[in-house]
Amino acid sequence: MRLIFHGPPGVGKGTQAGRISLAENLSHISSGDLLRTAVDAKTEIGLKAKEYIENGLLVPDELIVNIVADKINSAECDKGFILDGFPRNLSQARVLDSTLEKVERKLDRVFSFTASEEVIITRISGRRLCKSCGAHYHEIFSPPLKENVCDKCDAKLFQRKDDYPETIKVRLKVYKEQTEALIDYYNKKGILIEVDCNGDKKEIQENILTGLRSMSEEKRDLE
Ligand code: AMP
């Protein structure tokens, strides 16, 4: 299975991509994580990408498309993948199409996640991370036992700069201006499934699994 999880920042696509990739044995490719790793490692790409990320803007295509294409072409993606956060604009979508065409592969489905702006802002602004062990928390939905301290390793929690309220607004605007058009692009290809993400994580996961099951049934009927 080759899937895209598409949607605005904070809609929950990363969380769901993590869960579904484990459940279905797929590779989880998060372009945001790849870029943040490059920033932390201070690679040439990371140094160039840092400012864009912190300001809530898309990094230029040339900083991300090759990293993602290399991942897709690597052996770890032979079993299938979930792309989370890529593509973010039409030119990235076209690069993805040609990357897959070259190896005679196709995308199976694009799950388009939606939620109200209020839900999105609450989800993003409460996110807290532990840099030391990678644990994720949320001020309201999954707070640590001790305020701002990681339950697992006692390190101080931090908030991503691009999760600050003023930057969330920029990210949502960028999504509307550059990324939302992909819904139409994939709808026209007949591979789009919409997922309502206003509910809780378990409910959303069930909706995705239902979509995946209907996809497998369709495939079986065609065989
Ligand atoms: P994410 O974790 O997917 O919300 O991504 C965090 C930030 O990384 C975004 O706000 C962008 O600055 C950058 N980024 C991630 N994926 C892409 C992409 N496909 N194209 C351009 N910038 C990206």
Coordinates of N, CA, C and O and ligand atoms in Angstrom, one line a residue, residues 8-10 13 30-36 49-61 63-65 68 84-89 92 127 160 162-163 167 171 174, ligand 1:
P8 N -4.4 19.8 7.0 CA -3.7 21.0 7.6 C -2.8 20.6 8.8 O -3.0 19.5 9.3
P9 N -1.9 21.5 9.2 CA -1.1 21.2 10.4 C -2.0 21.0 11.6 O -3.0 21.6 11.7
G10 N -1.6 20.0 12.4 CA -2.4 19.9 13.7 C -3.6 19.0 13.6 O -4.3 18.8 14.5
K13 N -2.7 14.0 11.5 CA -2.2 13.1 10.5 C -0.9 12.4 10.9 O -0.8 11.2 10.6
S30 N 7.7 11.0 7.3 CA 7.2 12.4 7.7 C 8.2 13.4 7.2 O 9.4 13.4 7.7
S31 N 7.8 14.2 6.3 CA 8.8 15.2 5.7 C 9.2 16.2 6.8 O 10.3 16.6 6.9
G32 N 8.3 16.5 7.7 CA 8.6 17.4 8.8 C 9.7 16.8 9.7 O 10.6 17.5 10.1
D33 N 9.5 15.5 10.0 CA 10.5 14.9 10.9 C 11.9 14.8 10.2 O 12.9 15.0 10.8
L34 N 11.9 14.5 8.9 CA 13.1 14.4 8.1 C 13.8 15.8 8.2 O 15.0 15.9 8.4
L35 N 13.0 16.9 8.0 CA 13.6 18.2 8.1 C 14.1 18.6 9.5 O 15.2 19.1 9.6
R36 N 13.3 18.2 10.5 CA 13.8 18.5 11.8 C 15.1 17.8 12.2 O 15.9 18.3 12.9
A49 N 17.0 25.1 6.0 CA 15.5 24.9 6.2 C 15.1 25.6 7.5 O 13.9 25.9 7.6
K50 N 16.0 25.7 8.5 CA 15.6 26.1 9.8 C 14.7 27.3 9.9 O 13.6 27.3 10.5
E51 N 15.1 28.4 9.2 CA 14.3 29.6 9.3 C 12.9 29.5 8.8 O 11.9 30.0 9.3
Y52 N 12.8 28.8 7.6 CA 11.5 28.6 7.0 C 10.6 27.9 8.0 O 9.4 28.2 8.3
I53 N 11.1 26.8 8.6 CA 10.3 26.0 9.5 C 9.9 26.8 10.7 O 8.7 26.8 11.1
E54 N 10.8 27.5 11.3 CA 10.5 28.3 12.5 C 9.5 29.4 12.3 O 8.7 29.8 13.1
N55 N 9.4 29.9 11.0 CA 8.5 30.9 10.7 C 7.2 30.4 10.1 O 6.3 31.1 9.7
G56 N 7.0 29.1 10.0 CA 5.8 28.5 9.6 C 5.6 28.4 8.1 O 4.5 28.2 7.6
L57 N 6.7 28.7 7.4 CA 6.7 28.7 5.9 C 7.1 27.3 5.3 O 7.9 26.6 6.0
L58 N 6.7 27.0 4.1 CA 7.2 25.8 3.4 C 8.7 26.0 3.1 O 9.1 27.1 2.6
V59 N 9.5 25.0 3.2 CA 10.9 25.1 2.8 C 10.9 25.0 1.3 O 9.9 24.4 0.7
P60 N 11.8 25.6 0.6 CA 11.8 25.5 -0.9 C 11.9 24.0 -1.3 O 12.5 23.2 -0.7
D61 N 11.2 23.7 -2.5 CA 11.0 22.3 -2.9 C 12.4 21.6 -3.0 O 12.5 20.4 -2.6
L63 N 14.9 21.6 -1.3 CA 15.4 21.1 0.0 C 14.8 19.8 0.5 O 15.3 19.2 1.3
I64 N 13.6 19.5 -0.1 CA 12.9 18.4 0.5 C 12.6 17.3 -0.5 O 12.6 16.1 -0.2
V65 N 12.4 17.6 -1.8 CA 11.9 16.6 -2.7 C 12.9 15.4 -2.9 O 12.5 14.3 -3.0
V68 N 12.8 13.0 0.1 CA 11.6 12.1 0.2 C 11.7 11.1 -1.0 O 11.4 9.9 -0.7
D84 N 3.5 11.5 5.1 CA 2.9 12.4 6.1 C 3.5 13.8 5.9 O 4.7 13.9 6.2
G85 N 2.8 14.8 5.4 CA 3.4 16.1 5.2 C 4.0 16.3 3.8 O 4.5 17.4 3.6
F86 N 3.9 15.4 3.0 CA 4.4 15.5 1.6 C 3.4 14.8 0.7 O 3.0 13.7 1.0
P87 N 3.1 15.4 -0.5 CA 3.5 16.7 -1.0 C 2.7 17.8 -0.3 O 1.6 17.6 0.2
R88 N 3.3 19.0 -0.4 CA 2.7 20.2 0.2 C 2.2 21.2 -0.9 O 1.7 22.2 -0.5
N89 N 2.5 20.9 -2.1 CA 2.1 21.8 -3.2 C 2.0 21.0 -4.5 O 2.5 19.8 -4.5
Q92 N 5.4 19.5 -5.9 CA 5.8 18.4 -5.2 C 5.0 17.1 -5.6 O 5.5 16.0 -5.7
R127 N 0.6 21.2 22.3 CA 1.7 20.1 22.1 C 2.9 20.5 22.8 O 3.4 21.6 22.8
R160 N 7.6 23.3 20.2 CA 8.2 23.7 18.9 C 7.9 25.2 18.6 O 6.7 25.6 18.8
D162 N 7.4 26.5 15.9 CA 6.3 26.7 14.9 C 4.9 26.3 15.5 O 3.9 26.4 14.8
D163 N 4.9 25.9 16.7 CA 3.6 25.7 17.4 C 3.1 26.9 18.2 O 2.1 26.8 18.9
T167 N 2.6 31.7 14.9 CA 3.1 30.9 13.8 C 2.0 29.9 13.3 O 2.0 29.5 12.1
R171 N 1.0 29.1 9.4 CA 0.9 27.7 8.8 C -0.4 27.4 8.2 O -0.5 26.8 7.2
V174 N -0.7 29.3 5.0 CA 0.2 28.6 3.9 C -0.6 27.4 3.4 O -0.6 27.1 2.2
Ligands
AMP1 P1 5.1 19.3 9.7 O1 5.8 18.6 10.8 O2 4.7 18.3 8.6 O3 4.0 20.2 10.1 O4 6.2 20.2 9.0 C1 6.9 21.2 9.8 C2 7.5 22.2 8.9 O5 8.5 21.6 8.0 C3 6.5 22.9 7.9 O6 5.8 24.0 8.5 C4 7.5 23.3 6.8 O7 8.3 24.4 7.2 C5 8.4 22.1 6.7 N1 7.9 21.1 5.8 C6 7.5 19.8 6.1 N2 7.2 19.2 5.0 C7 7.4 20.0 3.9 C8 7.2 19.9 2.5 N3 6.7 18.8 2.0 N4 7.5 21.0 1.8 C9 7.9 22.1 2.3 N5 8.1 22.3 3.6 C10 7.9 21.2 4.4

